[in-house]
Rosetta silent file (secondary structure, phi, psi, omega in degrees, C-alpha in Angstrom):
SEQUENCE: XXXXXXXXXXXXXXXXXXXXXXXXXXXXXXXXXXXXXXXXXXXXXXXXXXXXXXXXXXXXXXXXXXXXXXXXXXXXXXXXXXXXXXXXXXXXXXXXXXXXXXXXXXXXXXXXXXXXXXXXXXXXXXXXXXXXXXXXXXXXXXXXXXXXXXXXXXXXXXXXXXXXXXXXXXXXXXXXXXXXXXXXXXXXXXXXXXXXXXXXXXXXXXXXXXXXXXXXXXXXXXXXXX
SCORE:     score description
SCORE:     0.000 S_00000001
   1 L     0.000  -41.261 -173.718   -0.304    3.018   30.374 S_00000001
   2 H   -64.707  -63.441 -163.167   -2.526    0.120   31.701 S_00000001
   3 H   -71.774    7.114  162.907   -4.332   -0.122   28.325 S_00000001
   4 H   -98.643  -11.526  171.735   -1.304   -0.056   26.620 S_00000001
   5 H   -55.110  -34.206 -172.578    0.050   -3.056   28.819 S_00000001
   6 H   -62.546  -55.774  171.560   -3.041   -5.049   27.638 S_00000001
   7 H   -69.714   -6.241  162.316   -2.816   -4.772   23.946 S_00000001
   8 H   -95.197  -11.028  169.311    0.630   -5.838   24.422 S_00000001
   9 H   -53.535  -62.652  179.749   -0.185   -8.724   26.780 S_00000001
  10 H   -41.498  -77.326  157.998   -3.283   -9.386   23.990 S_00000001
  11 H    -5.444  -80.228  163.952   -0.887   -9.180   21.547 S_00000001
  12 H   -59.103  -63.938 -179.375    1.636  -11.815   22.882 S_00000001
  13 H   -43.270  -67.938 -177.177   -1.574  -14.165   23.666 S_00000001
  14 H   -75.288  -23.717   94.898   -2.333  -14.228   19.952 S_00000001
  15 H    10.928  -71.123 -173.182    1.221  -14.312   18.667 S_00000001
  16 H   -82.649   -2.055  152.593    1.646  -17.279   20.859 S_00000001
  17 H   -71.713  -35.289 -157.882   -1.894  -19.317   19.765 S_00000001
  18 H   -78.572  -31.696 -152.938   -0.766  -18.554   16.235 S_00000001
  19 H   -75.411  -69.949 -162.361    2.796  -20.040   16.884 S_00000001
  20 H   -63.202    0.060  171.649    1.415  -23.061   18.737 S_00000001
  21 H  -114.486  -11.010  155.313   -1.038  -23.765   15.919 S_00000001
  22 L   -68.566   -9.155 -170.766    1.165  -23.542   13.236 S_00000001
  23 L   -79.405  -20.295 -175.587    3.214  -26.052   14.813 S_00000001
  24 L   -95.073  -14.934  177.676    0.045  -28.425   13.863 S_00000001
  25 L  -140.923  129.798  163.607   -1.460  -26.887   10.390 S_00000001
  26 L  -105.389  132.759 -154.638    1.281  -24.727    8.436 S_00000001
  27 L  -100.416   -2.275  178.579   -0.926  -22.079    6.635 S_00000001
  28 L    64.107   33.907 -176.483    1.837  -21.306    3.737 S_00000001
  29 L  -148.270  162.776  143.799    1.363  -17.523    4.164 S_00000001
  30 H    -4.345  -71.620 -168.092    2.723  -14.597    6.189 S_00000001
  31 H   -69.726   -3.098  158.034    1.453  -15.916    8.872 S_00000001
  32 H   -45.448  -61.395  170.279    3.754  -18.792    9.318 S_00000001
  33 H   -55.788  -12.608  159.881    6.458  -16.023   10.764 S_00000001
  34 L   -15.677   91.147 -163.649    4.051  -15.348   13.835 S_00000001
  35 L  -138.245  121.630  169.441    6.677  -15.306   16.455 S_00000001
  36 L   -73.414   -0.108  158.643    5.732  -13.217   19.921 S_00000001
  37 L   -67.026   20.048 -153.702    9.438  -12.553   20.280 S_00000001
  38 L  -149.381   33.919  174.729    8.985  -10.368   16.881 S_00000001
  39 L    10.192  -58.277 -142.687    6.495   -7.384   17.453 S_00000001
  40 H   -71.886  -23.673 -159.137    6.380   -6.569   13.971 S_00000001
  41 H   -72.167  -36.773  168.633    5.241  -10.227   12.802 S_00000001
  42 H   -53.499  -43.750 -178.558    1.973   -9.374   15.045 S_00000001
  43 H   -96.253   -5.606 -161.691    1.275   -6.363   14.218 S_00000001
  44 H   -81.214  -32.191 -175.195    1.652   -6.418   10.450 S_00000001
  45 H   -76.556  -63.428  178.567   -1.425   -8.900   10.091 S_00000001
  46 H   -28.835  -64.297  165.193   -3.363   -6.766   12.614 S_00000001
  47 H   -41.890  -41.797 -170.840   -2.684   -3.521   10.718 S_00000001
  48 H   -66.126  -42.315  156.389   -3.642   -5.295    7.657 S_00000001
  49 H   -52.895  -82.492  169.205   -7.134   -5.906    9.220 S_00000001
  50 H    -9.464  -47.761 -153.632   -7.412   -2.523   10.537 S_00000001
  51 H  -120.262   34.242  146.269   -6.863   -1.102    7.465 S_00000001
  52 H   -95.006  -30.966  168.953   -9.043   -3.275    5.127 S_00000001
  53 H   -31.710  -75.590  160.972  -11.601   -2.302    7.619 S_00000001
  54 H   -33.753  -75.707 -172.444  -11.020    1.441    6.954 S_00000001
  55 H   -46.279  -21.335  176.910  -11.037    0.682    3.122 S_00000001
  56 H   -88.621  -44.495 -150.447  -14.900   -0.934    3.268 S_00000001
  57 H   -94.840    5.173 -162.140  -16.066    1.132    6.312 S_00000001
  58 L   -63.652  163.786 -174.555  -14.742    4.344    4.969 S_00000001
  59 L   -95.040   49.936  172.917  -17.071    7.878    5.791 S_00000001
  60 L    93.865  108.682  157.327  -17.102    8.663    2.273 S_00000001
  61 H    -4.623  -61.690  172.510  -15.045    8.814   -0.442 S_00000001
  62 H   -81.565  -14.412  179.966  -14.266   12.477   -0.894 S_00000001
  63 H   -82.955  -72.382 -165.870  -13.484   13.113    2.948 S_00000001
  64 H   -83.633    8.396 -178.637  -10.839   10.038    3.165 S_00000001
  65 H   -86.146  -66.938 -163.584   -9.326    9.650   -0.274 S_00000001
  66 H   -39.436  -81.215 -160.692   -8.991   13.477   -0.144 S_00000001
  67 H   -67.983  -80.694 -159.958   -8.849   15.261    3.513 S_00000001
  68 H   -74.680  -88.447 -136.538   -7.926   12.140    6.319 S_00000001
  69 H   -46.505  -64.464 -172.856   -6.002    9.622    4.263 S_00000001
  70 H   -58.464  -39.212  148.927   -3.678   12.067    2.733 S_00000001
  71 H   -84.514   22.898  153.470   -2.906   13.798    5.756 S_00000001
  72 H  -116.194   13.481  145.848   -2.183   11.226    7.455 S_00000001
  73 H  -124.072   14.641  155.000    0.167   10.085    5.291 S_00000001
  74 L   -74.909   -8.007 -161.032    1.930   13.044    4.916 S_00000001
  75 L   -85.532  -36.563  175.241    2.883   12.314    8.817 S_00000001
  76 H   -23.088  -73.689 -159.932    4.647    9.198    7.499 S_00000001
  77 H   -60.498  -22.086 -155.482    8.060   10.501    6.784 S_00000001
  78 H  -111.596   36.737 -176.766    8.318   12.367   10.237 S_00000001
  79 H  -157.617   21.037  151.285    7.318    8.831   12.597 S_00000001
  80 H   -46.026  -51.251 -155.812   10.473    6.922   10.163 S_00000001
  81 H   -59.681  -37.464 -146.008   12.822    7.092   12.854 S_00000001
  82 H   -95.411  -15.774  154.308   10.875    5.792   15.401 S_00000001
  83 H   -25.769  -59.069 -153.835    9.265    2.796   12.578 S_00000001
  84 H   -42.723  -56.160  173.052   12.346    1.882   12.143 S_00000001
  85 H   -42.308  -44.782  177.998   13.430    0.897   15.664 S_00000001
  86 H   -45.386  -35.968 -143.964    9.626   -1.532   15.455 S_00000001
  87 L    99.368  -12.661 -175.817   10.710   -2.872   12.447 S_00000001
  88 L   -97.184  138.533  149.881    8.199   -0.899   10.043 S_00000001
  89 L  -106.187  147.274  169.824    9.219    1.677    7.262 S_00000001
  90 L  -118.491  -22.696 -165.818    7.123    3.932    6.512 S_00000001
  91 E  -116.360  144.997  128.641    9.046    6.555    3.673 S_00000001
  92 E  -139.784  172.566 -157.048   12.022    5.348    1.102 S_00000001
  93 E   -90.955  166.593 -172.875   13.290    6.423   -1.943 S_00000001
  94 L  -151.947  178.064  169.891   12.219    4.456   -5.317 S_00000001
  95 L  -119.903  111.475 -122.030   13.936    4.799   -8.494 S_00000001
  96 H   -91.573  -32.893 -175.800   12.245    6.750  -11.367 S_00000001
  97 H   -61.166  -19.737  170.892   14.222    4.887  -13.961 S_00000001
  98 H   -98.591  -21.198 -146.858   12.907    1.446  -12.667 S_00000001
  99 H  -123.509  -13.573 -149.682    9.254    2.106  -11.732 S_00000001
 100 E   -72.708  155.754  173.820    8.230    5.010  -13.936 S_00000001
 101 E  -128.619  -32.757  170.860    5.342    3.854  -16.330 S_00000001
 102 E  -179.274 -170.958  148.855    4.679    7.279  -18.160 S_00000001
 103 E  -112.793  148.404  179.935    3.507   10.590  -17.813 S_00000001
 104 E   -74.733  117.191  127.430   -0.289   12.166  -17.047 S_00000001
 105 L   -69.720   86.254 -179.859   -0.774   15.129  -19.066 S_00000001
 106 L   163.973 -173.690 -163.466   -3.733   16.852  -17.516 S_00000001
 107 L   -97.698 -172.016  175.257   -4.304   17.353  -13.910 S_00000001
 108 H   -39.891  -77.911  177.391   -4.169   15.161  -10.455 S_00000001
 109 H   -12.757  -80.223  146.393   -7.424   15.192  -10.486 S_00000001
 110 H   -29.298  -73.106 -162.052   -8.501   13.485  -13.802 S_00000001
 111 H   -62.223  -55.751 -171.891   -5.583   10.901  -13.201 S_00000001
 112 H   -42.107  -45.480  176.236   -7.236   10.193   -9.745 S_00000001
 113 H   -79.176  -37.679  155.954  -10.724    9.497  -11.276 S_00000001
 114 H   -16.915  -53.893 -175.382   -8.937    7.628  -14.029 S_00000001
 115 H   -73.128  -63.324 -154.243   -7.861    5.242  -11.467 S_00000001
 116 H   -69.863  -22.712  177.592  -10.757    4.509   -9.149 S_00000001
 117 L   -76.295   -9.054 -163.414  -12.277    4.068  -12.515 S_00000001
 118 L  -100.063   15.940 -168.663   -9.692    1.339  -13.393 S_00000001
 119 L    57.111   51.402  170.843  -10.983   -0.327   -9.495 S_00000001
 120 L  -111.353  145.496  163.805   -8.084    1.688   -7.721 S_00000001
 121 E  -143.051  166.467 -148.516   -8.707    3.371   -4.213 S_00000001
 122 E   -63.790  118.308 -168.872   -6.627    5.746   -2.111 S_00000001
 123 L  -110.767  115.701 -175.523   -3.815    3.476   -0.362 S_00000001
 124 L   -86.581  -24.294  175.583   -3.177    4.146    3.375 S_00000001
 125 L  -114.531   73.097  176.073   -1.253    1.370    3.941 S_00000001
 126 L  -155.680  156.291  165.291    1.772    1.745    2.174 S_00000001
 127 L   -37.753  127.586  120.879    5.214    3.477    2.552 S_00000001
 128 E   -11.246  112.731 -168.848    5.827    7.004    1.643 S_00000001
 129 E  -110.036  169.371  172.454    7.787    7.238   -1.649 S_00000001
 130 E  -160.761  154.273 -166.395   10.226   10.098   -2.567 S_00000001
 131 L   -73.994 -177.969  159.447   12.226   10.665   -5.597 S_00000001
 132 L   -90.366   14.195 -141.315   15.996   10.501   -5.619 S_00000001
 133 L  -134.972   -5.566  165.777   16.034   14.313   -6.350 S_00000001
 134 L   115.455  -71.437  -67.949   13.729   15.141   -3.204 S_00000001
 135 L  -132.348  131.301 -175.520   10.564   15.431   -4.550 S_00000001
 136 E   -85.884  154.371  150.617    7.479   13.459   -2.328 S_00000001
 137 L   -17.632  148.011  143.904    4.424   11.568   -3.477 S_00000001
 138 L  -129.250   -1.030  177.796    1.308   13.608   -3.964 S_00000001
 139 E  -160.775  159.171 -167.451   -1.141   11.044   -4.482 S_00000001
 140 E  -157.989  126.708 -167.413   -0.214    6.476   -4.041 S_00000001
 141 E  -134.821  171.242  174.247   -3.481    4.764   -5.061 S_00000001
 142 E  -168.970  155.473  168.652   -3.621    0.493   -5.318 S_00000001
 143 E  -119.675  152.819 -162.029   -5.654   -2.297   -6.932 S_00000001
 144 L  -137.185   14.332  173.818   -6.407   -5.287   -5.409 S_00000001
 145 L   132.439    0.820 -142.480   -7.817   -6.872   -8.196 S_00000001
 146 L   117.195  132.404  178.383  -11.211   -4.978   -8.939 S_00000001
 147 L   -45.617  154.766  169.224  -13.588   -3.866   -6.509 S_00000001
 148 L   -61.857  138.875  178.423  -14.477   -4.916   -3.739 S_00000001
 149 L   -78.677 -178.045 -176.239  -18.122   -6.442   -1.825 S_00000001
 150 L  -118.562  172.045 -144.929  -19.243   -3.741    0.880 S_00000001
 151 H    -2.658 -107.778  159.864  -19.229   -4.370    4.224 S_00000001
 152 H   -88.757   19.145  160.046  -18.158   -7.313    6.063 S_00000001
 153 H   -84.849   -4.364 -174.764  -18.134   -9.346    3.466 S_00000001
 154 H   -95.501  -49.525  164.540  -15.639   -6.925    1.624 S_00000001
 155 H   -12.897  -56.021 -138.608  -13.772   -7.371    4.858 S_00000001
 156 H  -104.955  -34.666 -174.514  -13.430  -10.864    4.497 S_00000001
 157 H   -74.205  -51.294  177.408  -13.167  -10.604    0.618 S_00000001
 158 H   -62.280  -35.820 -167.026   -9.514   -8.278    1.072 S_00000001
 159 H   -68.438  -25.812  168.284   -8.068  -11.060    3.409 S_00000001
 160 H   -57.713  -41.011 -159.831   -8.688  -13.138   -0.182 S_00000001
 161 L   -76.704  115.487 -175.962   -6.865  -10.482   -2.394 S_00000001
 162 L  -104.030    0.666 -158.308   -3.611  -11.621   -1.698 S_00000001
 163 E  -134.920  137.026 -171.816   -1.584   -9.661   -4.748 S_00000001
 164 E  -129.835  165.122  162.809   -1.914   -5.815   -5.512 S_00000001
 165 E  -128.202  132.639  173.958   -0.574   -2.992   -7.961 S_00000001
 166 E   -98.552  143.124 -153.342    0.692   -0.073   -6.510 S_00000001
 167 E  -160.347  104.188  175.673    0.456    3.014   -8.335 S_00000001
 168 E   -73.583   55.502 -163.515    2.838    6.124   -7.183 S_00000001
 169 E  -106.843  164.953  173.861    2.622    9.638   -8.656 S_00000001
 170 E  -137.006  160.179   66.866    4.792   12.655   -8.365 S_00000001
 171 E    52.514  120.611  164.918    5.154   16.184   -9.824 S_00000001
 172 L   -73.357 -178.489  169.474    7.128   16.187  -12.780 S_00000001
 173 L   -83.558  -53.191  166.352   10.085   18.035  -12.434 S_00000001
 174 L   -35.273  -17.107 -168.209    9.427   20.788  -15.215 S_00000001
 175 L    69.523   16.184  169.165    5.893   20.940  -13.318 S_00000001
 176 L  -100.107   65.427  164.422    4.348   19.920  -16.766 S_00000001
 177 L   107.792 -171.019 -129.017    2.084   16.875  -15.587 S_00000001
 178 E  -148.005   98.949  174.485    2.495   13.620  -13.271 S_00000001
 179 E  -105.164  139.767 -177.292    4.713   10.998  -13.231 S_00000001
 180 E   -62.201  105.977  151.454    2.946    7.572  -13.029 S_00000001
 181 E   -98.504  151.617 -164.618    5.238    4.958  -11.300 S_00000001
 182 E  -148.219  156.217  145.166    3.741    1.385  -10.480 S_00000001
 183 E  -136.112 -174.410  179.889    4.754   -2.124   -9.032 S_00000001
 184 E  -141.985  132.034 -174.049    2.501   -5.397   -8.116 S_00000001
 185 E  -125.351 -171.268  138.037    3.224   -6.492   -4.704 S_00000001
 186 E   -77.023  144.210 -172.473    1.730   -8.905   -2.000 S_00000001
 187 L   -43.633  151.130  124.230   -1.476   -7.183   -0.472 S_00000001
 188 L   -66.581  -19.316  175.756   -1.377   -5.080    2.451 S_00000001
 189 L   -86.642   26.549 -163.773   -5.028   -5.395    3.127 S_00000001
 190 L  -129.891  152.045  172.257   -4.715   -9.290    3.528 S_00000001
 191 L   -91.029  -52.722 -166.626   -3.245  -10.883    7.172 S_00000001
 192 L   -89.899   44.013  145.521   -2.057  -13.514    5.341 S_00000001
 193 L  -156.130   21.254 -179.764    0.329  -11.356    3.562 S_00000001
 194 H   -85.926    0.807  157.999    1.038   -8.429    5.224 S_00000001
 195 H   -75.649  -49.874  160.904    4.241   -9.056    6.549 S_00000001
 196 H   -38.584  -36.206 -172.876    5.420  -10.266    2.932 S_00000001
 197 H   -52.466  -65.423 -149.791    4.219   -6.746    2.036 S_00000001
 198 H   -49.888  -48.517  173.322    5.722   -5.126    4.605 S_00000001
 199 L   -99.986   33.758 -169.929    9.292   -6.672    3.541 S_00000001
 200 L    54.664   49.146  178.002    9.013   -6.793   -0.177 S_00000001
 201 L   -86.927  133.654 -176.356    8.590  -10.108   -0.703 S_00000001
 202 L    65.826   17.869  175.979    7.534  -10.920   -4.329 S_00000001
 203 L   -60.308  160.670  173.786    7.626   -7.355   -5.519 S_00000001
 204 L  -126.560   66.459 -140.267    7.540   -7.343   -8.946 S_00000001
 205 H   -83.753  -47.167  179.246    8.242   -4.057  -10.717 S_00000001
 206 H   -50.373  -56.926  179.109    8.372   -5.256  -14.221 S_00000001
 207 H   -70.264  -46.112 -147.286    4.087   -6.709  -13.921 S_00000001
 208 H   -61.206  -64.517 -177.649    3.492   -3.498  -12.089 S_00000001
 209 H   -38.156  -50.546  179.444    4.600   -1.325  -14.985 S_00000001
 210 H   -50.374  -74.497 -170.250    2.906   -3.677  -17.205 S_00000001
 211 H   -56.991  -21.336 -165.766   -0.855   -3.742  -15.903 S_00000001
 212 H   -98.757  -13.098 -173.692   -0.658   -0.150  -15.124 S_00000001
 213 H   -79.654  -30.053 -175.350    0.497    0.777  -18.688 S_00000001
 214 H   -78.084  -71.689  174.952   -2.134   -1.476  -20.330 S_00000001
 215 H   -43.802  -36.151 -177.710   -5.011   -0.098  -18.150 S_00000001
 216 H   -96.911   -9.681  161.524   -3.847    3.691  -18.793 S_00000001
 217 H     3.627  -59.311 -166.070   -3.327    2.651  -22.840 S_00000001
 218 L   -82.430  -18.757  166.995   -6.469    4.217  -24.148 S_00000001
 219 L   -59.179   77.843 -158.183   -5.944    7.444  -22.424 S_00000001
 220 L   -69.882    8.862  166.591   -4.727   10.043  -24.576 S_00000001
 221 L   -74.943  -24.997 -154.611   -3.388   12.207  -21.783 S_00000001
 222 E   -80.329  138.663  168.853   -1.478    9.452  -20.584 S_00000001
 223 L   -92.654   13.445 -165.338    2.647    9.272  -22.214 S_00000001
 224 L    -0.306  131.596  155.784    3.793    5.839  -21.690 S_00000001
 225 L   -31.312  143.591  171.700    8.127    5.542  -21.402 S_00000001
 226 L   -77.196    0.000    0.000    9.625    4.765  -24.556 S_00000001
């Protein structure tokens, strides 16, 4: 109870330096909306740190793209309610008819190394997608441009990447293969845009489709939409 009093005192302290310094340099980012009457404005650049951290700092590849990321973003959908009230979503619905880019013939697997081969990694900090028809994510991967430096210069280097592609898949419905959905967003790993992320500012669905369609091109499992 104490130590959650602190981080919100701490909180509020830095919320209100950022306010009072923006009144003197406006940084023309996310972080312009700093307001400590606004929880969410605070925490979204914080989270965004946090979780560029994770992505550099990670304990190995096959433990968190695999094991810890993905269950903890199966947990997503059941801690909506209480997002919501914060200001954060974490689950919504997408549309297959807007986002879809093709299908994977072959398994999860394959498409997964496909990606990380394309500079994609496992994305923890994003929403929870579902179908209109029920059916959840099984795997939500992002690029941020290309890899990354390693440690805390890779830190420092995601607060740069300000623009990402998001990359979705589901379960077809027949259960014959994967469908690929994609958009290009503002970063989530960047402070100075994770609050744009957060409300879908500058998605773009239309580039998303594009770059991820070009990049899976050569792949002859891959089915592209007519």
């Amino acid at each position: 109870m104490i130590f959650g009093a602190l981080v919100t005192v701490s909180l509020r302290a830095v919320a209100t330096a950022v306010a009072s310094a923006r009144n003197i340099v406006v940084t023309t980012t996310a972080l312009d909306t700093v307001d400590p009457e606004e929880p969410v404005t605070i925490l979204a650049p914080v989270v965004a740190v946090l979780g560029a951290i994770g992505a550099v700092f990670k304990p190995g590849e096959s433990v968190v793209d695999s094991y810890c990321f993905r269950w903890v973003r199966s947990l997503l959908p059941h801690a909506d309610s209480v997002a919501n009230d914060r200001g954060f979503y974490t689950t919504y619905t997408i549309r297959p008819e807007a986002e879809a880019v093709g299908v994977w013939h072959g398994s999860l697997d394959e498409l997964e190394a496909t990606l990380r081969e394309e500079g994609y990694h496992f994305g923890l900090l994003a929403s929870h997608k579902e179908l209109p028809d029920g059916r959840r994510e099984v795997s939500s991967w992002v690029d941020v441009g290309g890899p990354v430096c390693s440690g805390l210069l890779g830190v420092l280097e995601l607060q740069l990447r300000t623009w990402q592609t998001h990359v979705t898949v589901f379960e077809c419905e027949d259960g014959d293969g994967y469908l690929v959905t994609a958009h290009h967003e503002r970063a989530a790993y960047s402070a100075l845009t994770a609050y744009w992320h957060l409300r879908g500012r500058d998605l773009n669905v239309e580039k998303g489709r594009r770059i991820v369609t070009e990049q899976l091109a050569d792949e002859a499992r891959f089915e592209p939409v007519d």
